[in-house]
Amino acid sequence: MPDETSPETLETQAKMHFQRNFLVLAFIAISKRAGWIFKTESIIMPGFVYTLTDSGTVRGVLPLVARFGRSLPQFIVAHWINRLKRKWPGFFVFSLIMAIVWGGLACIIFLLPGASYGFQLIAFWLTYALHWIANGNANLFEGVLHGKLVPADRRGKLLAVSSTRGCFLAIVAVYFLLGRWLDDENGRYGMVFGMTSILFFISAFSILAL
């Protein structure tokens, strides 16, 4: 009886389910890209921090946290990820963490409108740091899954499909929702981060369809 975990068998299974996995991976990327537009690093993040403090130093820390999250955690867990027999559970967990932390921040903004700026700032930094740590690891898992499930000559098409559709959906979301929410004097950031969380949840649970 053939070993179901042998490279030959896994490659055969990947080919059998390629079309489904291609569409699922594309949808995961599209929904995450749409959610990302509600937390853009160039506008939304510094804009929200500015509502809590006018310190340029605090806003200047944003890219440092982002770079840390994208690099060091991946370096630490890469060997562990390589040893895992199943990659999708880790991808699901870290993607789910991204959704949970932004949902938590949205709940704090909604449920504790009278909370001090210092408390909200601490909650934001915890959210932001956990997001980037989870995102760095999720990207690593996603890259491994792309390598195992998508043939090399089709990965460019996957990137093109997810980028074009994702950008279009993001533009529609910005036009109908984001501009309206940010028109308020202090911005309705609870709605903004809540939508980020919803779209990240959709992206995370789509992983279960692989």
XYZ file of N, CA, C and O in Angstrom:
840
model
N 0.860 -1.206 0.000
C 0.000 0.000 0.000
C 0.884 1.241 0.000
O 1.804 1.363 0.804
N 0.647 2.206 -0.935
C 1.505 3.384 -1.019
C 1.378 4.269 0.205
O 0.328 4.346 0.832
N 2.484 4.901 0.551
C 2.512 5.834 1.682
C 1.843 7.138 1.274
O 2.284 7.818 0.348
N 0.762 7.505 1.988
C -0.003 8.700 1.611
C 0.760 9.978 1.884
O 0.365 11.048 1.418
N 1.844 9.900 2.678
C 2.630 11.098 2.966
C 3.888 11.188 2.110
O 4.690 12.097 2.300
N 4.058 10.258 1.179
C 5.235 10.303 0.326
C 5.156 11.499 -0.607
O 4.062 11.935 -0.980
N 6.305 12.060 -1.024
C 6.304 13.233 -1.904
C 5.535 12.989 -3.203
O 4.842 13.882 -3.690
N 5.649 11.758 -3.741
C 4.968 11.477 -5.003
C 3.455 11.523 -4.837
O 2.731 12.081 -5.672
N 2.966 10.932 -3.725
C 1.525 10.925 -3.479
C 1.001 12.328 -3.211
O -0.051 12.723 -3.711
N 1.742 13.110 -2.418
C 1.324 14.477 -2.121
C 1.290 15.331 -3.380
O 0.393 16.155 -3.561
N 2.260 15.138 -4.249
C 2.281 15.898 -5.497
C 1.097 15.541 -6.373
O 0.479 16.413 -7.000
N 0.744 14.249 -6.394
C -0.422 13.814 -7.168
C -1.703 14.430 -6.616
O -2.566 14.899 -7.364
N -1.827 14.433 -5.281
C -3.012 15.022 -4.653
C -3.100 16.515 -4.933
O -4.192 17.052 -5.152
N -1.952 17.188 -4.898
C -1.942 18.634 -5.170
C -2.430 18.914 -6.590
O -3.164 19.874 -6.821
N -2.027 18.071 -7.535
C -2.468 18.249 -8.918
C -3.958 17.993 -9.056
O -4.660 18.690 -9.796
N -4.467 16.999 -8.332
C -5.897 16.671 -8.406
C -6.756 17.832 -7.909
O -7.831 18.095 -8.448
N -6.290 18.512 -6.874
C -7.085 19.573 -6.250
C -6.579 20.967 -6.615
O -6.928 21.930 -5.934
N -5.792 21.057 -7.678
C -5.163 22.340 -8.007
C -6.193 23.440 -8.242
O -6.066 24.544 -7.715
N -7.217 23.172 -9.047
C -8.174 24.219 -9.412
C -8.865 24.782 -8.176
O -8.994 26.002 -8.027
N -9.275 23.891 -7.289
C -9.944 24.347 -6.058
C -8.983 25.144 -5.187
O -9.326 26.225 -4.700
N -7.791 24.620 -4.986
C -6.823 25.309 -4.134
C -6.411 26.649 -4.716
O -6.179 27.613 -3.986
N -6.327 26.720 -6.046
C -5.988 27.979 -6.705
C -7.035 29.039 -6.386
O -6.707 30.173 -6.009
N -8.308 28.672 -6.528
C -9.389 29.624 -6.266
C -9.439 30.017 -4.782
O -9.664 31.180 -4.449
N -9.227 29.044 -3.901
C -9.257 29.335 -2.470
C -8.108 30.255 -2.074
O -8.302 31.239 -1.346
N -6.902 29.954 -2.547
C -5.752 30.799 -2.228
C -5.939 32.214 -2.770
O -5.557 33.193 -2.125
N -6.543 32.314 -3.953
C -6.814 33.634 -4.519
C -7.822 34.384 -3.664
O -7.644 35.581 -3.372
N -8.874 33.700 -3.213
C -9.888 34.355 -2.388
C -9.315 34.783 -1.042
O -9.660 35.850 -0.524
N -8.443 33.949 -0.472
C -7.790 34.302 0.794
C -7.032 35.616 0.634
O -7.132 36.524 1.467
N -6.255 35.724 -0.440
C -5.460 36.928 -0.675
C -6.338 38.137 -0.986
O -6.055 39.255 -0.531
N -7.405 37.927 -1.748
C -8.291 39.031 -2.128
C -8.987 39.615 -0.902
O -9.021 40.841 -0.704
N -9.544 38.765 -0.059
C -10.253 39.258 1.121
C -9.289 39.910 2.111
O -9.628 40.909 2.749
N -8.064 39.370 2.205
C -7.096 39.996 3.105
C -6.650 41.349 2.568
O -6.485 42.303 3.335
N -6.493 41.448 1.263
C -6.099 42.727 0.668
C -7.196 43.769 0.870
O -6.912 44.947 1.144
N -8.444 43.350 0.745
C -9.554 44.281 0.966
C -9.579 44.746 2.418
O -9.851 45.916 2.704
N -9.305 43.830 3.349
C -9.259 44.226 4.755
C -8.091 45.142 5.053
O -8.186 46.035 5.903
N -6.997 44.927 4.332
C -5.789 45.709 4.579
C -5.990 47.182 4.237
O -5.364 48.050 4.848
N -6.861 47.472 3.295
C -7.054 48.866 2.882
C -7.606 49.702 4.030
O -7.442 50.926 4.062
N -8.248 49.035 5.016
C -8.806 49.754 6.147
C -7.774 49.985 7.252
O -8.102 50.569 8.286
N -6.541 49.514 7.035
C -5.475 49.751 8.003
C -4.174 50.101 7.289
O -3.085 49.685 7.713
N -4.285 50.870 6.234
C -3.088 51.229 5.473
C -2.069 51.933 6.369
O -2.411 52.766 7.209
N -0.798 51.585 6.148
C 0.272 52.111 6.986
C 0.550 53.589 6.720
O 1.062 54.289 7.592
N 0.231 54.054 5.529
C 0.577 55.429 5.166
C -0.445 56.453 5.648
O -0.093 57.617 5.863
N -1.689 56.041 5.842
C -2.744 57.012 6.178
C -3.491 56.631 7.461
O -3.540 57.421 8.412
N -4.082 55.441 7.493
C -4.969 55.080 8.597
C -4.216 54.967 9.914
O -4.643 55.516 10.934
N -3.097 54.261 9.912
C -2.372 54.042 11.176
C -1.879 55.355 11.790
O -2.176 55.646 12.948
N -1.125 56.168 11.047
C -0.700 57.440 11.659
C -1.872 58.368 11.961
O -1.831 59.141 12.925
N -2.931 58.285 11.170
C -4.107 59.115 11.426
C -4.763 58.760 12.742
O -5.154 59.651 13.513
N -4.883 57.464 13.032
C -5.482 57.051 14.300
C -4.593 57.434 15.474
O -5.082 57.932 16.501
N -3.290 57.200 15.336
C -2.366 57.553 16.418
C -2.436 59.053 16.696
O -2.360 59.481 17.857
N -2.614 59.855 15.660
C -2.669 61.312 15.828
C -3.888 61.728 16.641
O -3.867 62.768 17.311
N -4.976 60.928 16.601
C -6.148 61.252 17.418
C -5.879 60.996 18.901
O -6.623 61.489 19.753
N -4.834 60.226 19.206
C -4.503 59.890 20.589
C -3.349 60.716 21.128
O -3.279 60.993 22.322
N -2.404 61.061 20.259
C -1.246 61.854 20.668
C -0.695 62.590 19.456
O -0.741 62.075 18.334
N -0.187 63.798 19.678
C 0.401 64.558 18.577
C 1.918 64.369 18.505
O 2.612 65.101 17.795
N 2.420 63.358 19.194
C 3.857 63.097 19.212
C 4.315 62.482 17.882
O 3.863 61.393 17.503
N 5.210 63.177 17.204
C 5.767 62.638 15.966
C 6.650 61.430 16.226
O 6.764 60.540 15.384
N 7.267 61.381 17.405
C 8.120 60.250 17.762
C 7.310 58.959 17.846
O 7.744 57.904 17.362
N 6.132 59.050 18.456
C 5.279 57.870 18.587
C 4.868 57.366 17.209
O 4.913 56.165 16.925
N 4.473 58.279 16.316
C 4.096 57.860 14.966
C 5.290 57.302 14.213
O 5.141 56.413 13.371
N 6.483 57.796 14.529
C 7.675 57.315 13.841
C 8.051 55.892 14.190
O 8.825 55.255 13.461
N 7.499 55.376 15.301
C 7.793 53.999 15.709
C 7.010 52.988 14.864
O 7.376 51.816 14.784
N 5.951 53.439 14.201
C 5.101 52.529 13.423
C 5.893 51.654 12.445
O 5.751 50.427 12.455
N 6.715 52.235 11.560
C 7.442 51.372 10.610
C 8.441 50.446 11.284
O 8.719 49.361 10.762
N 8.974 50.826 12.434
C 9.916 49.964 13.143
C 9.217 48.697 13.633
O 9.750 47.590 13.509
N 8.017 48.860 14.181
C 7.246 47.712 14.652
C 6.873 46.813 13.470
O 6.945 45.583 13.559
N 6.477 47.430 12.357
C 6.102 46.649 11.185
C 7.277 45.823 10.664
O 7.133 44.636 10.347
N 8.449 46.422 10.581
C 9.622 45.698 10.080
C 10.020 44.579 11.020
O 10.423 43.491 10.590
N 9.930 44.824 12.325
C 10.243 43.794 13.302
C 9.324 42.590 13.113
O 9.771 41.437 13.102
N 8.025 42.858 12.984
C 7.056 41.777 12.849
C 7.214 40.983 11.574
O 6.916 39.785 11.531
N 7.692 41.630 10.531
C 7.844 40.939 9.242
C 9.122 40.124 9.153
O 9.282 39.349 8.215
N 10.058 40.306 10.084
C 11.367 39.678 9.930
C 11.728 38.715 11.058
O 11.857 37.507 10.832
N 11.873 39.204 12.277
C 12.392 38.376 13.362
C 11.528 37.152 13.668
O 12.067 36.042 13.796
N 10.186 37.276 13.801
C 9.384 36.083 14.095
C 9.546 34.995 13.045
O 9.604 33.807 13.373
N 9.623 35.363 11.771
C 9.799 34.360 10.723
C 11.133 33.640 10.884
O 11.227 32.428 10.689
N 12.152 34.391 11.229
C 13.485 33.799 11.424
C 13.449 32.774 12.551
O 14.094 31.721 12.477
N 12.671 33.059 13.602
C 12.614 32.187 14.766
C 11.841 30.905 14.467
O 12.233 29.812 14.884
N 10.716 31.003 13.751
C 9.825 29.845 13.587
C 10.016 29.105 12.267
O 9.371 28.078 12.049
N 10.874 29.590 11.382
C 11.009 28.974 10.053
C 11.363 27.494 10.150
O 10.794 26.658 9.428
N 12.316 27.139 11.010
C 12.722 25.738 11.130
C 11.575 24.891 11.659
O 11.352 23.762 11.198
N 10.825 25.440 12.640
C 9.677 24.720 13.184
C 8.613 24.490 12.116
O 8.046 23.395 12.015
N 8.341 25.501 11.312
C 7.345 25.373 10.244
C 7.768 24.306 9.249
O 6.949 23.508 8.775
N 9.037 24.260 8.928
C 9.537 23.286 7.969
C 9.318 21.849 8.440
O 9.149 20.934 7.631
N 9.296 21.636 9.760
C 9.138 20.290 10.318
C 7.680 19.869 10.434
O 7.397 18.686 10.643
N 6.755 20.802 10.309
C 5.334 20.461 10.443
C 4.858 19.647 9.242
O 5.162 19.972 8.096
N 4.081 18.594 9.512
C 3.543 17.794 8.415
C 2.400 18.527 7.716
O 2.218 18.410 6.509
N 1.608 19.252 8.498
C 0.489 20.008 7.928
C 0.742 21.494 8.132
O 0.998 21.925 9.256
N 0.661 22.246 7.058
C 0.972 23.676 7.126
C -0.273 24.540 7.332
O -0.185 25.624 7.917
N -1.424 24.072 6.846
C -2.596 24.948 6.858
C -3.087 25.309 8.262
O -3.591 26.421 8.465
N -2.968 24.419 9.291
C -3.441 24.846 10.621
C -2.699 26.073 11.149
O -3.308 26.960 11.753
N -1.380 26.117 10.939
C -0.622 27.286 11.377
C -1.031 28.535 10.619
O -1.140 29.624 11.200
N -1.253 28.391 9.315
C -1.707 29.514 8.496
C -3.040 30.022 9.008
O -3.268 31.238 9.123
N -3.925 29.099 9.360
C -5.246 29.468 9.865
C -5.143 30.192 11.202
O -5.774 31.234 11.412
N -4.340 29.655 12.120
C -4.232 30.230 13.467
C -3.678 31.653 13.416
O -4.237 32.573 14.029
N -2.589 31.852 12.676
C -1.991 33.187 12.634
C -2.879 34.173 11.882
O -2.942 35.357 12.243
N -3.582 33.707 10.858
C -4.524 34.584 10.150
C -5.686 34.955 11.062
O -6.178 36.090 11.032
N -6.114 33.992 11.892
C -7.204 34.255 12.830
C -6.780 35.269 13.896
O -7.572 36.127 14.296
N -5.538 35.184 14.336
C -5.036 36.147 15.319
C -5.111 37.563 14.759
O -5.490 38.510 15.468
N -4.762 37.727 13.484
C -4.842 39.048 12.854
C -6.260 39.598 12.928
O -6.468 40.791 13.190
N -7.244 38.734 12.684
C -8.637 39.178 12.728
C -9.065 39.507 14.157
O -9.747 40.506 14.402
N -8.647 38.685 15.099
C -9.078 38.854 16.489
C -8.549 40.159 17.091
O -9.282 40.885 17.775
N -7.272 40.467 16.847
C -6.704 41.654 17.500
C -7.354 42.936 16.997
O -7.601 43.865 17.790
N -7.667 43.008 15.690
C -8.326 44.215 15.189
C -9.773 44.276 15.641
O -10.309 45.358 15.915
N -10.408 43.116 15.769
C -11.760 43.105 16.320
C -11.761 43.550 17.775
O -12.665 44.256 18.220
N -10.731 43.147 18.517
C -10.621 43.568 19.907
C -10.449 45.069 20.038
O -11.068 45.711 20.898
N -9.613 45.653 19.176
C -9.415 47.104 19.220
C -10.697 47.837 18.844
O -11.049 48.858 19.460
N -11.420 47.315 17.855
C -12.691 47.933 17.469
C -13.679 47.894 18.630
O -14.398 48.871 18.884
N -13.708 46.773 19.369
C -14.617 46.657 20.518
C -14.249 47.661 21.609
O -15.139 48.245 22.239
N -12.955 47.858 21.835
C -12.525 48.832 22.843
C -12.998 50.234 22.454
O -13.498 50.990 23.291
N -12.863 50.583 21.186
C -13.280 51.912 20.725
C -14.797 52.077 20.855
O -15.290 53.135 21.259
N -15.544 51.009 20.514
C -17.004 51.073 20.581
C -17.518 51.068 22.025
O -18.382 51.857 22.394
N -16.989 50.136 22.838
C -17.553 49.880 24.157
C -16.979 50.777 25.250
O -17.594 50.932 26.307
N -15.795 51.333 25.010
C -15.167 52.203 26.011
C -14.837 53.565 25.413
O -13.667 53.966 25.353
N -15.873 54.280 24.947
C -15.603 55.566 24.300
C -14.974 56.591 25.239
O -14.326 57.533 24.798
N -15.174 56.392 26.544
C -14.627 57.342 27.498
C -13.255 56.958 28.024
O -12.733 57.621 28.926
N -12.675 55.889 27.466
C -11.360 55.438 27.937
C -10.310 56.501 27.651
O -10.391 57.247 26.671
N -9.321 56.577 28.516
C -8.282 57.595 28.353
C -7.474 57.355 27.082
O -7.391 56.228 26.581
N -6.889 58.418 26.564
C -6.061 58.289 25.363
C -4.878 57.354 25.616
O -4.464 56.609 24.726
N -4.348 57.386 26.847
C -3.226 56.508 27.167
C -3.613 55.042 27.084
O -2.861 54.220 26.540
N -4.788 54.692 27.596
C -5.268 53.315 27.537
C -5.481 52.877 26.090
O -5.089 51.775 25.692
N -6.116 53.752 25.290
C -6.351 53.413 23.892
C -5.034 53.269 23.131
O -4.913 52.416 22.246
N -4.063 54.090 23.482
C -2.770 54.011 22.805
C -2.062 52.699 23.125
O -1.476 52.065 22.239
N -2.134 52.273 24.392
C -1.542 50.991 24.778
C -2.245 49.845 24.048
O -1.597 48.924 23.530
N -3.584 49.909 23.987
C -4.346 48.874 23.279
C -3.975 48.840 21.806
O -3.849 47.754 21.208
N -3.783 50.008 21.220
C -3.398 50.064 19.811
C -2.033 49.424 19.589
O -1.850 48.634 18.655
N -1.046 49.756 20.432
C 0.298 49.219 20.226
C 0.325 47.708 20.411
O 1.044 47.007 19.688
N -0.436 47.189 21.366
C -0.524 45.742 21.520
C -1.135 45.110 20.272
O -0.660 44.085 19.776
N -2.204 45.729 19.775
C -2.851 45.242 18.559
C -1.892 45.275 17.387
O -1.760 44.297 16.630
N -1.212 46.393 17.237
C -0.326 46.593 16.092
C 0.841 45.606 16.121
O 1.190 45.000 15.104
N 1.437 45.409 17.309
C 2.567 44.488 17.423
C 2.129 43.047 17.171
O 2.791 42.308 16.415
N 1.018 42.634 17.788
C 0.535 41.270 17.589
C 0.143 41.035 16.138
O 0.365 39.944 15.587
N -0.448 42.057 15.512
C -0.814 41.924 14.101
C 0.407 41.616 13.244
O 0.377 40.698 12.411
N 1.482 42.375 13.430
C 2.639 42.191 12.557
C 3.365 40.893 12.841
O 3.907 40.260 11.921
N 3.393 40.469 14.095
C 3.995 39.170 14.405
C 3.191 38.056 13.745
O 3.750 37.148 13.116
N 1.859 38.125 13.883
C 0.999 37.116 13.256
C 1.088 37.189 11.742
O 1.128 36.151 11.056
N 1.128 38.406 11.198
C 1.193 38.563 9.754
C 2.490 37.990 9.186
O 2.494 37.335 8.140
N 3.607 38.244 9.884
C 4.871 37.706 9.405
C 4.856 36.193 9.331
O 5.312 35.596 8.348
N 4.302 35.553 10.360
C 4.224 34.092 10.367
C 3.200 33.571 9.362
O 3.425 32.547 8.710
N 2.070 34.265 9.241
C 1.054 33.853 8.269
C 1.607 33.914 6.850
O 1.347 33.023 6.035
N 2.381 34.946 6.562
C 2.976 35.060 5.227
C 3.940 33.916 4.953
O 4.036 33.423 3.818
N 4.659 33.496 5.976
C 5.586 32.383 5.815
C 4.827 31.095 5.512
O 5.191 30.343 4.600
N 3.771 30.831 6.265
C 2.939 29.661 5.999
C 2.317 29.732 4.604
O 2.260 28.737 3.883
N 1.834 30.914 4.236
C 1.199 31.082 2.926
C 2.184 30.796 1.808
O 1.843 30.135 0.817
N 3.414 31.274 1.953
C 4.420 31.018 0.931
C 4.726 29.540 0.782
O 4.887 29.030 -0.335
N 4.789 28.831 1.912
C 5.040 27.386 1.873
C 3.880 26.674 1.173
O 4.094 25.776 0.344
N 2.654 27.060 1.488
C 1.493 26.437 0.862
C 1.450 26.716 -0.633
O 1.093 25.835 -1.431
N 1.805 27.919 -1.028
C 1.879 28.224 -2.461
C 2.863 27.292 -3.145
O 2.604 26.781 -4.236
N 4.004 27.078 -2.485
C 5.013 26.215 -3.074
C 4.576 24.773 -3.198
O 4.986 24.063 -4.123
N 3.729 24.305 -2.267
C 3.298 22.914 -2.276
C 2.047 22.671 -3.123
O 1.864 21.578 -3.656
N 1.185 23.669 -3.218
C -0.113 23.465 -3.860
C -0.226 24.057 -5.258
O -1.119 23.679 -6.010
N 0.656 24.999 -5.587
C 0.557 25.684 -6.882
C 1.839 25.440 -7.678
O 2.929 25.768 -7.197
N 1.722 24.883 -8.885
C 2.924 24.679 -9.709
C 3.631 25.998 -9.980
O 3.006 27.066 -10.020
N 4.925 25.915 -10.173
C 5.740 27.129 -10.349
C 5.252 27.992 -11.500
O 5.286 29.221 -11.422
N 4.771 27.365 -12.583
C 4.357 28.139 -13.747
C 2.970 28.755 -13.601
O 2.495 29.453 -14.500
N 2.301 28.507 -12.457
C 0.974 29.101 -12.238
C 0.964 30.113 -11.095
O -0.062 30.734 -10.830
N 2.088 30.271 -10.408
C 2.119 31.182 -9.264
C 2.012 32.638 -9.693
O 1.449 33.472 -8.988
N 2.552 32.955 -10.846
C 2.418 34.312 -11.358
C 0.966 34.656 -11.639
O 0.508 35.767 -11.353
N 0.236 33.690 -12.183
C -1.186 33.907 -12.455
C -1.955 34.087 -11.155
O -2.846 34.949 -11.057
N -1.606 33.302 -10.127
C -2.265 33.440 -8.829
C -2.041 34.837 -8.265
O -2.972 35.479 -7.764
N -0.813 35.319 -8.348
C -0.499 36.662 -7.854
C -1.260 37.723 -8.639
O -1.801 38.679 -8.059
N -1.337 37.553 -9.957
C -2.033 38.534 -10.788
C -3.526 38.567 -10.480
O -4.129 39.641 -10.350
N -4.124 37.387 -10.363
C -5.563 37.306 -10.084
C -5.887 37.917 -8.730
O -6.808 38.741 -8.597
N -5.141 37.528 -7.697
C -5.422 38.028 -6.352
C -5.147 39.523 -6.240
O -5.882 40.241 -5.552
N -4.123 40.011 -6.925
C -3.789 41.440 -6.843
C -4.822 42.305 -7.538
O -5.294 43.296 -6.986
N -5.194 41.929 -8.767
C -6.141 42.754 -9.525
C -7.526 42.743 -8.888
O -8.140 43.791 -8.702
N -8.018 41.560 -8.528
C -9.335 41.484 -7.894
C -9.325 42.128 -6.522
O -10.269 42.823 -6.135
N -8.250 41.883 -5.784
C -8.158 42.459 -4.450
C -8.107 43.973 -4.483
O -8.750 44.652 -3.674
N -7.341 44.526 -5.416
C -7.247 45.986 -5.540
C -8.583 46.588 -5.935
O -8.983 47.638 -5.419
N -9.289 45.922 -6.853
C -10.599 46.427 -7.278
C -11.575 46.452 -6.110
O -12.278 47.452 -5.879
N -11.612 45.353 -5.338
C -12.512 45.295 -4.190
C -12.131 46.340 -3.155
O -13.005 46.976 -2.546
N -10.840 46.554 -2.966
C -10.379 47.551 -2.007
C -10.797 48.954 -2.433
O -11.213 49.775 -1.608
N -10.698 49.244 -3.722
C -11.094 50.565 -4.231
C -12.587 50.801 -4.011
O -13.012 51.890 -3.593
N -13.393 49.772 -4.265
C -14.836 49.887 -4.051
C -15.130 50.147 -2.566
O -15.959 50.994 -2.220
N -14.425 49.415 -1.694
C -14.635 49.586 -0.258
C -14.257 50.991 0.194
O -14.952 51.607 1.006
N -13.158 51.497 -0.328
C -12.726 52.853 0.020
C -13.747 53.881 -0.444
O -14.103 54.815 0.291
N -14.243 53.703 -1.652
C -15.163 54.684 -2.232
C -16.482 54.746 -1.441
O -17.005 55.826 -1.163
N -17.017 53.570 -1.078
C -18.338 53.546 -0.454
C -18.304 53.603 1.075
O -19.298 54.011 1.690
N -17.212 53.200 1.690
C -17.198 53.089 3.146
C -16.144 53.950 3.826
O -16.464 54.753 4.703
N -14.886 53.778 3.443
C -13.805 54.391 4.213
C -13.888 55.911 4.223
O -13.725 56.540 5.271
N -14.123 56.500 3.073
C -14.210 57.952 3.016
C -15.307 58.502 3.893
O -15.138 59.518 4.584
N -16.435 57.818 3.908
C -17.571 58.255 4.733
C -17.223 58.183 6.219
O -17.555 59.070 6.998
N -16.550 57.098 6.621
C -16.212 56.932 8.030
C -15.167 57.940 8.494
O -15.172 58.367 9.642
N -14.262 58.309 7.619
C -13.196 59.225 8.010
C -13.594 60.685 7.862
O -12.814 61.575 8.194
N -14.794 60.944 7.372
C -15.263 62.319 7.249
C -15.540 62.953 8.607
O -15.539 64.172 8.739
N -15.826 62.118 9.612
C -16.076 62.650 10.953
C -14.829 63.352 11.477
O -13.713 63.073 11.047
N -15.037 64.227 12.433
C -13.932 65.031 12.954
C -12.786 64.161 13.478
O -11.620 64.415 13.192
N -13.105 63.137 14.258
C -12.080 62.248 14.814
C -12.005 60.902 14.094
O -11.212 60.043 14.463
N -12.815 60.737 13.061
C -12.817 59.479 12.330
C -13.541 58.382 13.106
O -13.399 58.279 14.319
N -14.307 57.589 12.405
C -15.029 56.484 13.060
C -14.142 55.242 12.974
O -14.402 54.297 12.224
N -13.077 55.246 13.751
C -12.080 54.184 13.652
C -12.587 52.839 14.176
O -12.045 51.791 13.802
N -13.613 52.861 15.007
C -14.209 51.600 15.421
C -14.786 50.858 14.232
O -14.640 49.636 14.106
N -15.449 51.600 13.330
C -15.986 51.009 12.109
C -14.856 50.554 11.183
O -14.928 49.479 10.573
N -13.835 51.376 11.086
C -12.706 51.075 10.192
C -12.033 49.775 10.614
O -11.844 48.852 9.806
N -11.670 49.675 11.892
C -10.975 48.480 12.371
C -11.910 47.281 12.444
O -11.474 46.129 12.311
N -13.195 47.550 12.680
C -14.171 46.460 12.666
C -14.263 45.818 11.289
O -14.343 44.587 11.179
N -14.244 46.633 10.244
C -14.285 46.089 8.888
C -13.007 45.327 8.565
O -13.035 44.274 7.910
N -11.863 45.834 9.038
C -10.610 45.094 8.884
C -10.746 43.707 9.494
O -10.368 42.700 8.883
N -11.285 43.653 10.703
C -11.447 42.385 11.402
C -12.372 41.438 10.643
O -12.071 40.251 10.481
N -13.493 41.941 10.163
C -14.454 41.101 9.434
C -13.813 40.485 8.199
O -13.931 39.270 7.949
N -13.119 41.290 7.419
C -12.505 40.781 6.192
C -11.355 39.830 6.500
O -11.146 38.849 5.777
N -10.621 40.093 7.565
C -9.565 39.162 7.977
C -10.166 37.838 8.460
O -9.582 36.774 8.245
N -11.315 37.893 9.141
C -11.989 36.664 9.555
C -12.412 35.860 8.318
O -12.254 34.628 8.287
N -12.967 36.541 7.332
C -13.364 35.857 6.098
C -12.157 35.199 5.442
O -12.214 34.040 5.003
N -11.055 35.928 5.383
C -9.831 35.384 4.802
C -9.351 34.172 5.586
O -8.966 33.147 5.000
N -9.362 34.271 6.918
C -8.862 33.171 7.760
C -9.704 31.914 7.598
O -9.155 30.815 7.400
N -11.014 32.051 7.671
C -11.860 30.864 7.595
C -11.904 30.271 6.185
O -12.263 29.102 6.023
N -11.525 31.048 5.194
C -11.430 30.505 3.841
C -10.324 29.458 3.742
O -10.372 28.578 2.881
N -9.350 29.547 4.636
C -8.241 28.584 4.627
C -8.764 27.173 4.852
O -8.185 26.201 4.341
N -9.860 27.021 5.590
C -10.414 25.703 5.871
C -10.914 25.014 4.604
O -11.155 23.791 4.616
N -11.098 25.756 3.533
C -11.574 25.170 2.270
C -10.451 24.569 1.445
O -10.702 23.962 0.405
N -9.201 24.759 1.858
C -8.083 24.187 1.104
C -8.160 22.663 1.147
O -8.478 22.097 2.200
